[in-house]
Coordinates of C-alpha atoms in Angstrom, one line a residue:
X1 CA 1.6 32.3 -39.4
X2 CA 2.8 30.2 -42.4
X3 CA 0.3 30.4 -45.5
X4 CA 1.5 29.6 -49.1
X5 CA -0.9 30.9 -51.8
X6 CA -1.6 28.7 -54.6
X7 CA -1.8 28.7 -58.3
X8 CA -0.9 25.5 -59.7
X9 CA -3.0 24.3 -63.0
X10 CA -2.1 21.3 -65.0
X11 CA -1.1 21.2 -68.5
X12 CA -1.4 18.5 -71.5
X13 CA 1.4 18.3 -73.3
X14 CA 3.5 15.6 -74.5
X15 CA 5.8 13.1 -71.9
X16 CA 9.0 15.8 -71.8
X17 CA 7.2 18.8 -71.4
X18 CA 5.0 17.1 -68.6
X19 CA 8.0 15.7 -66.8
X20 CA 9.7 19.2 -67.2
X21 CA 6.1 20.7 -65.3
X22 CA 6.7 17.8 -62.3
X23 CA 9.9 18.9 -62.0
X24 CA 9.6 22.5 -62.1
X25 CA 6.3 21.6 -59.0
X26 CA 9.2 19.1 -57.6
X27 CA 11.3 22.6 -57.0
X28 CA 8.6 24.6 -55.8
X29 CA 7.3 22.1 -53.1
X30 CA 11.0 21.8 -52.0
X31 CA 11.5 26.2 -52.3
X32 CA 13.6 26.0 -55.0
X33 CA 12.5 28.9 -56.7
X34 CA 15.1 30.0 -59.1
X35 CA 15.0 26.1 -60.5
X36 CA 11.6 26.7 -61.3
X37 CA 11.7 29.9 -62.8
X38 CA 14.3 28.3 -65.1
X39 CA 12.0 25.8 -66.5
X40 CA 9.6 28.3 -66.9
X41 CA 11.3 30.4 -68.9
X42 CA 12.2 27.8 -71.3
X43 CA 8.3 26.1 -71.4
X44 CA 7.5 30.2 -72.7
X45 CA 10.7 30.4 -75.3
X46 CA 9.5 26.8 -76.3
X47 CA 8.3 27.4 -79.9
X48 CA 7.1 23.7 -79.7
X49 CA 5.6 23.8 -76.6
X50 CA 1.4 24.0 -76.8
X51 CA -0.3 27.8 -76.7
X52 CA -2.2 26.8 -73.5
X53 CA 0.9 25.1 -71.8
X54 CA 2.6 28.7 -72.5
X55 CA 0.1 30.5 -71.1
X56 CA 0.2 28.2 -67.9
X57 CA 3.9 28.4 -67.9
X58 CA 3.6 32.3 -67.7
X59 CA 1.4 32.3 -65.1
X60 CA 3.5 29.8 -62.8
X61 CA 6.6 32.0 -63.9
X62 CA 4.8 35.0 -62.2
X63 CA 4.1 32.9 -59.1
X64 CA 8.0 32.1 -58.9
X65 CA 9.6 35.9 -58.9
X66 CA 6.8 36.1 -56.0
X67 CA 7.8 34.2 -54.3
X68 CA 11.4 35.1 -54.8
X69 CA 10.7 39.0 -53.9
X70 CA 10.4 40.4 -57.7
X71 CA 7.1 41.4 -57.6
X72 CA 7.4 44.1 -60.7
X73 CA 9.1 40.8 -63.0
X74 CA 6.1 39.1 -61.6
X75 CA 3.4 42.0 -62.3
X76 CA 5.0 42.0 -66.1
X77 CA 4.9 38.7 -66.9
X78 CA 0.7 38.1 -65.6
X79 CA 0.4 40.9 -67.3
X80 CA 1.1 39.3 -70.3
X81 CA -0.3 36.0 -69.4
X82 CA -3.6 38.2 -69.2
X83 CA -3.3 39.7 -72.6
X84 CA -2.3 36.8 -74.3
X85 CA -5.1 34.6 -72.4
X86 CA -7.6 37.0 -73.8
X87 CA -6.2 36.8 -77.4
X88 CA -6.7 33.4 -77.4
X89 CA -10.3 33.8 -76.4
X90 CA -9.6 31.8 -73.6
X91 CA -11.9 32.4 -70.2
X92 CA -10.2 29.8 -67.7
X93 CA -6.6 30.7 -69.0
X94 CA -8.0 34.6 -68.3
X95 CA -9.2 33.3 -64.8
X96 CA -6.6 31.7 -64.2
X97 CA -3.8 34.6 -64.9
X98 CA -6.3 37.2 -63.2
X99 CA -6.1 35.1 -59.9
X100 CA -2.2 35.3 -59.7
X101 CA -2.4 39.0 -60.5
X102 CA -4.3 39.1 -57.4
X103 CA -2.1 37.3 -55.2
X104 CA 0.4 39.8 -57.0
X105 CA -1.1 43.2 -55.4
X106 CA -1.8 41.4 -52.4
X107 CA 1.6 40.6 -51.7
X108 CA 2.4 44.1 -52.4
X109 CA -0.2 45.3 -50.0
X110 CA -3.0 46.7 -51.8
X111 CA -5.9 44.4 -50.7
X112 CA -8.8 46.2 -51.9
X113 CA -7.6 45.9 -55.6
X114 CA -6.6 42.4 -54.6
X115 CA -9.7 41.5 -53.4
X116 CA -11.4 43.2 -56.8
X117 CA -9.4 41.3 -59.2
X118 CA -10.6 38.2 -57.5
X119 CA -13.8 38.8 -57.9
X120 CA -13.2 39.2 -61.5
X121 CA -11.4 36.3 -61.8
X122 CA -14.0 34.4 -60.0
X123 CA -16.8 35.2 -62.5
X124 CA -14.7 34.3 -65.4
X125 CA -13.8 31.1 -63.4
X126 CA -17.3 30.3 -63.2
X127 CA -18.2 31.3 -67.1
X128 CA -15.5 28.5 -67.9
X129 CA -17.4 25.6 -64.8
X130 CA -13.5 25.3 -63.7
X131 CA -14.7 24.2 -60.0
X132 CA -11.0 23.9 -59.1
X133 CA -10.2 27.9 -59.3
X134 CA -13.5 28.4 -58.1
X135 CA -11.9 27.3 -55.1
X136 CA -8.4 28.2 -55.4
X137 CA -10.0 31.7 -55.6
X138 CA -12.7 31.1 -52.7
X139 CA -8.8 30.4 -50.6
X140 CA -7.3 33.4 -52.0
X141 CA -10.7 35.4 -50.7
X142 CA -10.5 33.9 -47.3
X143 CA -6.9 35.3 -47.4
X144 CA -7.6 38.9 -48.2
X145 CA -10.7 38.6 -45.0
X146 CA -7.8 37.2 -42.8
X147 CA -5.5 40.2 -43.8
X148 CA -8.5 42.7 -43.0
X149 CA -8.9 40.8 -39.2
X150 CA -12.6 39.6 -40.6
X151 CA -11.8 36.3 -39.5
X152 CA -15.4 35.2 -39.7
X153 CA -15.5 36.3 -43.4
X154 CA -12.0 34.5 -44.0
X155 CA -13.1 30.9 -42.4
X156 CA -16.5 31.0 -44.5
X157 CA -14.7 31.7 -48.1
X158 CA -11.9 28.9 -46.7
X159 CA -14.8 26.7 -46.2
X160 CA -16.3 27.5 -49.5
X161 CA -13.0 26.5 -51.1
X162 CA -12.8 23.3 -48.7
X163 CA -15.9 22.1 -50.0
X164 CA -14.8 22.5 -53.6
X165 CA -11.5 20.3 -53.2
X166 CA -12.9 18.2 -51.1
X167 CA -15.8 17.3 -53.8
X168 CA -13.1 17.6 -56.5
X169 CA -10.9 15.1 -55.0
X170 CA -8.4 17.3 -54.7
X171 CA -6.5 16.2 -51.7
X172 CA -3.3 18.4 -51.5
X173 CA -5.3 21.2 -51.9
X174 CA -8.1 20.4 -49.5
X175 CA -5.2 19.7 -46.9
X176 CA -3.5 23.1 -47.5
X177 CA -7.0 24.8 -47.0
X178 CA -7.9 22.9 -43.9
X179 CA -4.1 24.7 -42.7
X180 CA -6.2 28.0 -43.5
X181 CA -9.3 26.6 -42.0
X182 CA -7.1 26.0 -38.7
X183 CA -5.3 29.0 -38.7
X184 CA -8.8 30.7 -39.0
X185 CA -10.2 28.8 -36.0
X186 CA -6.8 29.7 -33.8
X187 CA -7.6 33.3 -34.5
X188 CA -11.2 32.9 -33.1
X189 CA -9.9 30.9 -30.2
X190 CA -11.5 28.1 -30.8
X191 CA -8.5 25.8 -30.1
X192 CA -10.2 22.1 -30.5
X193 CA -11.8 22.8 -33.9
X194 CA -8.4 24.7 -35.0
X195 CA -6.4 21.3 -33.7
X196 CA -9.1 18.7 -35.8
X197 CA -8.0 21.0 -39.0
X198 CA -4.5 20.3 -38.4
X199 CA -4.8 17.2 -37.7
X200 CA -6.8 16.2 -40.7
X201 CA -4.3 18.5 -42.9
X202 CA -1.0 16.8 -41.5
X203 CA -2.3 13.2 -42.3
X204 CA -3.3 14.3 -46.0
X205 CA 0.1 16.4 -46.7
X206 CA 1.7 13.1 -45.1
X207 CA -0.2 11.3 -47.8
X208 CA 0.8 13.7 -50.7
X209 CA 4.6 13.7 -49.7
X210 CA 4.2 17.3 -49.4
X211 CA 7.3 17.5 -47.2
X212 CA 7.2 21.9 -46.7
X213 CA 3.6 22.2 -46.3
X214 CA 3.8 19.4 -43.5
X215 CA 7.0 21.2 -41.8
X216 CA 5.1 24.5 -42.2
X217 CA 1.9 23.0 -40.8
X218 CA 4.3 21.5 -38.0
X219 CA 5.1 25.4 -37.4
X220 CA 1.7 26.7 -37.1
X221 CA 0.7 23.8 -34.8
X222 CA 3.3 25.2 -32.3
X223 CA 1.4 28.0 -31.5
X224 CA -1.7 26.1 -30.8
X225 CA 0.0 24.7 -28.1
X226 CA 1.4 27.5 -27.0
X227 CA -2.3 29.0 -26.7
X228 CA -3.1 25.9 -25.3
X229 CA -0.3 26.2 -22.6
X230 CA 0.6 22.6 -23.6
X231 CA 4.2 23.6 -23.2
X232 CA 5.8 20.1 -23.2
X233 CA 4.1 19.0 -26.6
X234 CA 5.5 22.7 -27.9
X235 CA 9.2 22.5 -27.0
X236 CA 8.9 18.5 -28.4
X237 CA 7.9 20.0 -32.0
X238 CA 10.4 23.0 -31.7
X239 CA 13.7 20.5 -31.1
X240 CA 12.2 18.0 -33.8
X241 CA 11.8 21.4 -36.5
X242 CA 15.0 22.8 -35.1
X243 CA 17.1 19.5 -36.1
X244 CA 15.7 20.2 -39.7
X245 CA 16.4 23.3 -39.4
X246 CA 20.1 22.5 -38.9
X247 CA 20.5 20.5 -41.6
X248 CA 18.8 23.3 -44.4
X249 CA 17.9 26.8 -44.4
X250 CA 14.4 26.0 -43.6
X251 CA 12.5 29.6 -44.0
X252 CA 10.8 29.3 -40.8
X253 CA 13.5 28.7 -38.5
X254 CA 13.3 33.0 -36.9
X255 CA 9.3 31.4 -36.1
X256 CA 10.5 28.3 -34.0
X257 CA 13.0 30.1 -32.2
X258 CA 10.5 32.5 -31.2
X259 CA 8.3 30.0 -30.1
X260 CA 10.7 28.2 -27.9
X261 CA 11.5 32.4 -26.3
X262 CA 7.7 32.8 -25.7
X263 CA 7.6 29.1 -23.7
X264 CA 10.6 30.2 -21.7
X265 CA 8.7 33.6 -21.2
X266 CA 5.9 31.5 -20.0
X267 CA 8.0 29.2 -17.4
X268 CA 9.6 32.0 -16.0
X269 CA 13.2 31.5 -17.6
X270 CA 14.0 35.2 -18.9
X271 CA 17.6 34.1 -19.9
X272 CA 16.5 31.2 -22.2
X273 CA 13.7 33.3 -23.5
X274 CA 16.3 36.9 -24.1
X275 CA 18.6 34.5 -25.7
X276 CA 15.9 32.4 -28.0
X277 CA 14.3 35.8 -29.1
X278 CA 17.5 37.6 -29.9
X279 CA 18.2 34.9 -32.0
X280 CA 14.7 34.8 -33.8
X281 CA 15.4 38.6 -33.9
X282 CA 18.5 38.2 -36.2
X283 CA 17.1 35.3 -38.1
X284 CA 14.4 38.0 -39.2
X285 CA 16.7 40.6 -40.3
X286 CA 18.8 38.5 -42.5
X287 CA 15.7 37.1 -44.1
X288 CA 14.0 41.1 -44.3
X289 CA 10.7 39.5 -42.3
X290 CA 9.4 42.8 -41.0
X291 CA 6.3 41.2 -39.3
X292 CA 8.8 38.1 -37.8
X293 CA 10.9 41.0 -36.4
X294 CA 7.8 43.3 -35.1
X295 CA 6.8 40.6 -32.7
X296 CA 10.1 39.0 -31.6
X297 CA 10.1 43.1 -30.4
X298 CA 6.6 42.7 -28.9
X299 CA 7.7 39.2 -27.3
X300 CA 10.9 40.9 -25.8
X301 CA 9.5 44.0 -24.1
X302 CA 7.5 41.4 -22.6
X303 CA 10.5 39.5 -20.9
X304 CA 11.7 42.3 -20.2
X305 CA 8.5 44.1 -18.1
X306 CA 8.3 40.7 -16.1
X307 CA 11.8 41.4 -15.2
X308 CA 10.9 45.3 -14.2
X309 CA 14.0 46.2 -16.9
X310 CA 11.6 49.1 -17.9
X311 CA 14.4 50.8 -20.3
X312 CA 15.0 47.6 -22.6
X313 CA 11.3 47.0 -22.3
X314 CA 10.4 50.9 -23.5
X315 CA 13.4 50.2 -26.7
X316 CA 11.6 46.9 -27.7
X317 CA 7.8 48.4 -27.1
X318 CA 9.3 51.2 -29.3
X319 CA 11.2 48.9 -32.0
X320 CA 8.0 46.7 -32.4
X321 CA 5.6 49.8 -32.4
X322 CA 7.8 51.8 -35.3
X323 CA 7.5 48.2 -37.1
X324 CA 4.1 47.6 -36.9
X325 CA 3.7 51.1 -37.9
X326 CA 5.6 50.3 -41.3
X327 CA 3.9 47.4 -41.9
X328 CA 0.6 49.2 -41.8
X329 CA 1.4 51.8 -44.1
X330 CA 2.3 49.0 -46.5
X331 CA -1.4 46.8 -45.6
X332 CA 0.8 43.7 -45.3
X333 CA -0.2 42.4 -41.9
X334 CA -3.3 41.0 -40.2
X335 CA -4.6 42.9 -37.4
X336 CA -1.5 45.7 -37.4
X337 CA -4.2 48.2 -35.7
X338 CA -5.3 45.7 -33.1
X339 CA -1.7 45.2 -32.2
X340 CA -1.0 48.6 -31.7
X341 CA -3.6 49.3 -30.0
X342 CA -2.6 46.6 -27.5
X343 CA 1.2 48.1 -27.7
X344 CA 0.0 51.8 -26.8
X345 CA -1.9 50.3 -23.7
X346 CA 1.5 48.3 -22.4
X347 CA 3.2 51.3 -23.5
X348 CA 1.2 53.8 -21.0
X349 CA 1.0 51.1 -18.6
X350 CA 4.7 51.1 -18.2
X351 CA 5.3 55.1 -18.6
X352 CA 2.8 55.2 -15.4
X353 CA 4.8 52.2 -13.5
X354 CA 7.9 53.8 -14.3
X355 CA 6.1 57.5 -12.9
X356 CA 4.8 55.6 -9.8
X357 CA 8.2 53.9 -9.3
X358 CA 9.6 57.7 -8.6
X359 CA 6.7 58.8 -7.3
X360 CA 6.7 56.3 -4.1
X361 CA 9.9 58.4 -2.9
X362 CA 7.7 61.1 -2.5
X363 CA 4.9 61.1 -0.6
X364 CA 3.8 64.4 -1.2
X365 CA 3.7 64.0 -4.9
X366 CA 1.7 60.3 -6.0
X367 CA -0.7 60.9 -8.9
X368 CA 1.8 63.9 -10.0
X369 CA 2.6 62.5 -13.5
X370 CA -0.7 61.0 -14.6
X371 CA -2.1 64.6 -13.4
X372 CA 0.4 66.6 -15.4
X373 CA -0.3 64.5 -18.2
X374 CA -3.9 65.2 -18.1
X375 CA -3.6 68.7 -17.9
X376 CA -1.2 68.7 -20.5
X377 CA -3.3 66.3 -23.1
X378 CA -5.9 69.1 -22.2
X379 CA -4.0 72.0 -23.2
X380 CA -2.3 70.5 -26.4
X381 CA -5.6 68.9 -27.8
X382 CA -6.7 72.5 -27.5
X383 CA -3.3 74.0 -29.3
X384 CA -4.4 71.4 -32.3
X385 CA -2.2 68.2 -31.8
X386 CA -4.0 64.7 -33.4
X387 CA -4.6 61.6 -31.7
X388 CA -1.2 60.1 -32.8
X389 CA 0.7 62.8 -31.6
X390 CA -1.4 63.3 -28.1
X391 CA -0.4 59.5 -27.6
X392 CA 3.4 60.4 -27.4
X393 CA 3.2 63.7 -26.1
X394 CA 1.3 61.5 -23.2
X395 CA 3.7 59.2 -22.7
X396 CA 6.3 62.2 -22.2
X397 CA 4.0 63.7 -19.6
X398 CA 3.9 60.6 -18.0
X399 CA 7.9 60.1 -18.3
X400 CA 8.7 64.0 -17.5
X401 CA 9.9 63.2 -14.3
X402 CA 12.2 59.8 -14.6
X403 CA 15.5 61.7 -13.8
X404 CA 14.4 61.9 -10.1
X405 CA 15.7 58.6 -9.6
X406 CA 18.8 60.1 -9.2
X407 CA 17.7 62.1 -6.5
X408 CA 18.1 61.1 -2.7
X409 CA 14.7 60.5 -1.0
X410 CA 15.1 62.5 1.4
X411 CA 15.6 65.7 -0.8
X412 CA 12.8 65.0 -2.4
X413 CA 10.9 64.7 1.1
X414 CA 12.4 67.2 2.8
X415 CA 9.8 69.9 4.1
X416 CA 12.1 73.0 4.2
X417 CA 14.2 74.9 1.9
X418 CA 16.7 72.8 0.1
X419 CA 20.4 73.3 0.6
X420 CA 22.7 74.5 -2.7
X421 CA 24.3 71.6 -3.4
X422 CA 20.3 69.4 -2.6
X423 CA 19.5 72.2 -5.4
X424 CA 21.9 71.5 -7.7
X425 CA 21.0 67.7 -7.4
X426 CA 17.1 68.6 -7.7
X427 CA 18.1 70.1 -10.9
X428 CA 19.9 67.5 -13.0
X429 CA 17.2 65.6 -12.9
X430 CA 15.8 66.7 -16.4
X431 CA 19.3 66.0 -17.5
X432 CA 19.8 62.7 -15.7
X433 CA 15.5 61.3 -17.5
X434 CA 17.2 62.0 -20.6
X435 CA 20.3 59.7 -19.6
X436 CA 18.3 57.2 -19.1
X437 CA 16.1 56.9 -22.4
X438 CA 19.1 58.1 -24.9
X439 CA 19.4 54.9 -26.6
X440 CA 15.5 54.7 -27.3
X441 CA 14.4 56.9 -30.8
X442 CA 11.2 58.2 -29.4
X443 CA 8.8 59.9 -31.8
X444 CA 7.5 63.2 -31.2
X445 CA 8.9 65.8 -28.5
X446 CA 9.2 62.8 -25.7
X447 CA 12.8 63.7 -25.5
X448 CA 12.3 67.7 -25.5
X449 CA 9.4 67.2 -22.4
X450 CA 12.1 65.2 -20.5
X451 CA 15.2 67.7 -20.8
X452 CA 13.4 71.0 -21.3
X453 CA 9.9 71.3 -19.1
X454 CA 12.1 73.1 -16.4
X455 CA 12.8 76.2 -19.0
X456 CA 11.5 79.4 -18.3
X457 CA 10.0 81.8 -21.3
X458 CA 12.3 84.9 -20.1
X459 CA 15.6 82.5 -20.3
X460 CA 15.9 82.0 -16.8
X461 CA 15.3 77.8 -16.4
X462 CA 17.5 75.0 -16.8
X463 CA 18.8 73.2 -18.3
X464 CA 19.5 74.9 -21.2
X465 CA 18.8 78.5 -20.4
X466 CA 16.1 78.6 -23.8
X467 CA 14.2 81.8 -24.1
X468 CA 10.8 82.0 -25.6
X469 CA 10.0 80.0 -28.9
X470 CA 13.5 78.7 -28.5
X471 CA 11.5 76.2 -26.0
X472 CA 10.0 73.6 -27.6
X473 CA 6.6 74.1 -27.6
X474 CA 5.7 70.3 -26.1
X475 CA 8.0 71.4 -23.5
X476 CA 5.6 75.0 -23.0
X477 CA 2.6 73.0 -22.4
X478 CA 4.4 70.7 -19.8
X479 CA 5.8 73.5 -17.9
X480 CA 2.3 75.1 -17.5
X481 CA 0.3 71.9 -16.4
X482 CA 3.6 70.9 -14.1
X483 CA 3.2 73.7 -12.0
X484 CA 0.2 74.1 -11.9
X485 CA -0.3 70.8 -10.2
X486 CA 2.4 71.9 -8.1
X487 CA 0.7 74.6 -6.9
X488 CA -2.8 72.6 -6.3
X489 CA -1.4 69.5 -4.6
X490 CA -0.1 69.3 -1.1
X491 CA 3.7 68.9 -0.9
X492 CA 6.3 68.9 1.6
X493 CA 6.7 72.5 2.3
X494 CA 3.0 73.7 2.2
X495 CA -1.0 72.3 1.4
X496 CA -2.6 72.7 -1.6
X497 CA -4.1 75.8 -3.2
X498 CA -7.3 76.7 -4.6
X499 CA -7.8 77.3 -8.7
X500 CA -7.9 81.2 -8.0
X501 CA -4.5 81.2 -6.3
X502 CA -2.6 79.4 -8.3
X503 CA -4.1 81.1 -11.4
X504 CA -2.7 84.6 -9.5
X505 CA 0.7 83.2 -9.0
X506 CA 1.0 82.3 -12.4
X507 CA -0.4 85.1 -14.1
X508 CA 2.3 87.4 -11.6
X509 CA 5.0 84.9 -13.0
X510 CA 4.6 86.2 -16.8
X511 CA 8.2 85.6 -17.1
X512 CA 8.0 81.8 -16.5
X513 CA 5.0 80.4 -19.2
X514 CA 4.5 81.0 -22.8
X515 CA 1.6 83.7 -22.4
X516 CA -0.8 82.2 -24.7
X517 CA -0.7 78.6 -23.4
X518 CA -0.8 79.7 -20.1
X519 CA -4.3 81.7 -20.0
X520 CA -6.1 79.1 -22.8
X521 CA -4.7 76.5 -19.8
X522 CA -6.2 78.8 -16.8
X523 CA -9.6 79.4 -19.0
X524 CA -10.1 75.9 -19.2
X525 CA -9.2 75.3 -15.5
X526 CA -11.4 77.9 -14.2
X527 CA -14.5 75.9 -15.7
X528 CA -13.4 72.8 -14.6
X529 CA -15.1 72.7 -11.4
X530 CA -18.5 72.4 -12.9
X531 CA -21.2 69.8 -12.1
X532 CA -19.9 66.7 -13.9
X533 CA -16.5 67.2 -13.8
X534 CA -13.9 66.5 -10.8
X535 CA -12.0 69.3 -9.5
X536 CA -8.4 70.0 -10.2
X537 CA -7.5 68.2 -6.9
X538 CA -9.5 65.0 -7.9
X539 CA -7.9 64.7 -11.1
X540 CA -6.0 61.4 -10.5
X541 CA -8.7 59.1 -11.0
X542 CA -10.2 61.7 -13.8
X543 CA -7.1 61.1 -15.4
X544 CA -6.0 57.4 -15.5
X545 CA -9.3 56.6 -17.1
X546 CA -8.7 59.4 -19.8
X547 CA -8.4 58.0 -23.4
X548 CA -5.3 59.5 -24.7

């Protein structure tokens, strides 16, 4: 999503400082940034040059390190445009400085004091009657709401601010806003009303000569088709955008390429749509685009779960999800919880394709992992863990068991005692689950769950041989809940027992379970029969519709 905040303001001045102001908007509507700065810096030296033209010029000089990164330059200079606005007893120059100290901490994240600076500014906007930062402001407010995910808050202030520049006259600005209004509407689904927007928008930027906000626009609009499935018209605006692209370093080029991976996503061409994401992928790290990169992750874990490549798709799920993560803790993004919310739902929803996968070699043992991890979320929520670190320690519950790939079916299968060298294969498996996630940086104990459930607290498991709290203590809990599904479920050698009998052999096993965890486990399961709740042998269904 391309949106371009702005905070222009016309100044009266004599023919060369005007002409130096066009300029200096010339090199801003064309991204040259640094030009602009320039001029601005020598409008504020300017001893000649008007107090209120000075004042303007500090305010646009702000806007510039903005957009070029520097937001502490930028917080320094409004800073002083504020100061030296309220000096001069000045309530739209005050207005107008406050409003680009809000874009200021919203860049930087920090909406809420965003939002409240805008509201100051607002007021002082409307002490002055200056209807056109009334408006500007009203589109800055709609901003903030989008940020948030309050898109019906964000397309009334958007309208607000349409109104304004539309009875103002002011047709650039009413055709960046109707972007807004558009981008509003695509968020809401709404894809006719978001397409009339656009439409309107192009034709005024078109008029204007407003050559980025039109290629941006173009941008946006590509994703309405996309949402639209209106593939053809999509790909036709990608190759126009990408010839631009080739002949400038158009900031938006990472966006197009993603769009043209998600088409080929869509058609069923994974090699078009790996290679067109990959590229969008590097595009974004060159230009530091966090959020560009979070989704070209989100997009490729999807190529890559329609291809069943469930190892690149659990890297990218992870890549996007640590992302996301960052860009919450720094409040940049729209809807950052929203998307990981839907990321944590793929992500379980692949742990328990990639469990069933292994599972179908062995008929004794379907429902095993989503089981295991239920028991196991039960007895860690109990030892204290928080939501965000049940949600991994499920997903290792639900992965424990991925290294039986490597073992032949009919080992796992095989009703009577297993051979030394079928043992030896049986186990390498916690070794061989490992293997196969090594080049994914999981969070939490996902990786100690894998390798280590198979330890034993007198020293006696594999792989490792660990002894008591040398386990790790996500690895404890899994080895509990493992067998005591084990013992419960039918399997190849003998049926299922009751609650009482595995609780005996456990308890007779000290040697095998962390004491502690194993009798809060076997209090809880003792109760779990009660009216209401399903029985440890009915725990499959109990379990996949378990909130993590």
């Amino acid at each position: 999503m391309i949106n371009r905040p702005t905070v222009e303001l016309k100044a009266v001045e004599s023919t060369t400082v005007r002409e130096s102001i066009d300029l200096a908007k010339k090199a801003e509507r064309e991204g040259r940034w640094a030009d602009a700065c320039a001029v601005y810096e020598t409008l504020v030296r300017d001893p000649h040059t008007q107090p209120d033209t000075r004042l303007a010029a500090l305010r646009w000089l702000g806007r510039a390190y903005l957009e070029q990164g520097n937001r502490g330059a930028a917080l320094d200079v409004l800073e002083l445009a504020v100061t030296s606005a309220d000096i001069c007893g000045s309530p739209p120059a005050v207005a107008q400085a406050l409003n680009v100290v809000g874009i200021a901490y919203q860049v930087g994240g920090d909406l809420d004091q965003a939002a409240a600076i805008y509201a100051a500014a607002r007021a002082k906007a409307e002490v002055a009657g200056d209807g056109a930062l009334i408006a500007m402001i009203d589109q800055n407010l709609g901003t903030v709401a989008m940020i948030r995910g309050d898109i019906r808050a964000a397309l009334e202030a958007f309208r607000l601010s349409h109104l304004g520049y539309q009875t103002l006259g002011m047709r650039n600005h009413e055709a960046q806003i109707l972007n807004n209004i558009a981008l509003a509407y695509m968020e809401l689904g709404e894809l006719s009303d978001a397409e009339m927007a656009y439409n309107e928008a192009a034709r005024a930027f078109e008029e204007e000569g407003d050559r980025a906000r039109q290629l941006d626009l173009a941008v946006n609009k590509v994703q309405l088709y996309i949402a639209a499935r209106r593939f053809d018209e999509a790909l036709v605006q990608c190759d126009e955008l990408l010839e631009v692209a080739a002949k400038e370093q158009a900031p938006w080029r990472g966006e197009v390429h993603r769009h043209v991976g998600v088409i080929a996503r869509e058609r069923g061409d994974y090699a078009k749509a790996t290679d067109s994401l990959l590229r969008a992928e590097d595009l974004a790290i060159d230009s530091g685009d966090l959020l560009l990169r979070a989704d070209v992750a989100e997009q490729l874990a999807e190529v890559y779960w329609a291809q069943k490549r469930h190892r690149d798709m659990l890297h990218s799920l992870n890549e996007s999800h640590s992302l996301y993560s960052q860009l919450k803790a720094q409040h940049r993004v729209a809807q950052v919880d929203k998307r990981n919310d839907a990321l944590e739902s793929r992500f379980l929803e692949m742990a328990k394709q990639w469990g069933n996968s292994i599972e179908s070699k062995d008929r004794y043992t379907q429902g095993h992992c989503e089981r295991v991890a239920f028991f196991a979320c039960v007895l860690a929520e109990t030892a204290g863990f928080n939501s965000r670190s049940l949600f991994w320690f499920r997903i290792g519950a639900l992965l424990h068991d991925i290294g039986k790939i490597i073992v032949p079916t009919e080992v796992l299968n095989k009703p009577g005692k297993l051979t030394d060298e079928e043992w030896s294969i049986m186990k390498r498996h916690p070794e061989a689950g490992l293997e196969l996630v090594a080049d994914i940086d999981f969070p939490g104990d996902i990786r100690a769950i894998i390798r280590n459930h198979h330890e034993r607290w007198d020293g006696a498991g594999y792989p490792d041989g660990l002894k008591g709290d040398e386990i790790p203590y996500a690895a404890r809990i899994l080895c509990v809940a493992d067998v005591y599904d084990a013992l419960t479920t039918t399997r190849s050698y003998r049926p299922g027992l009751t609650h009482a009998r595995a609780a005996e052999i456990m308890r007779s096993s000290a040697g095998q379970f962390d004491p502690e965890l194993l009798e809060t486990f076997l209090t809880w399961a003792a109760t779990a029969d009660i009216p209401g709740r399903p029985t440890p042998q009915r725990l499959a269904i109990f379990a996949s519709s378990h909130a993590a």
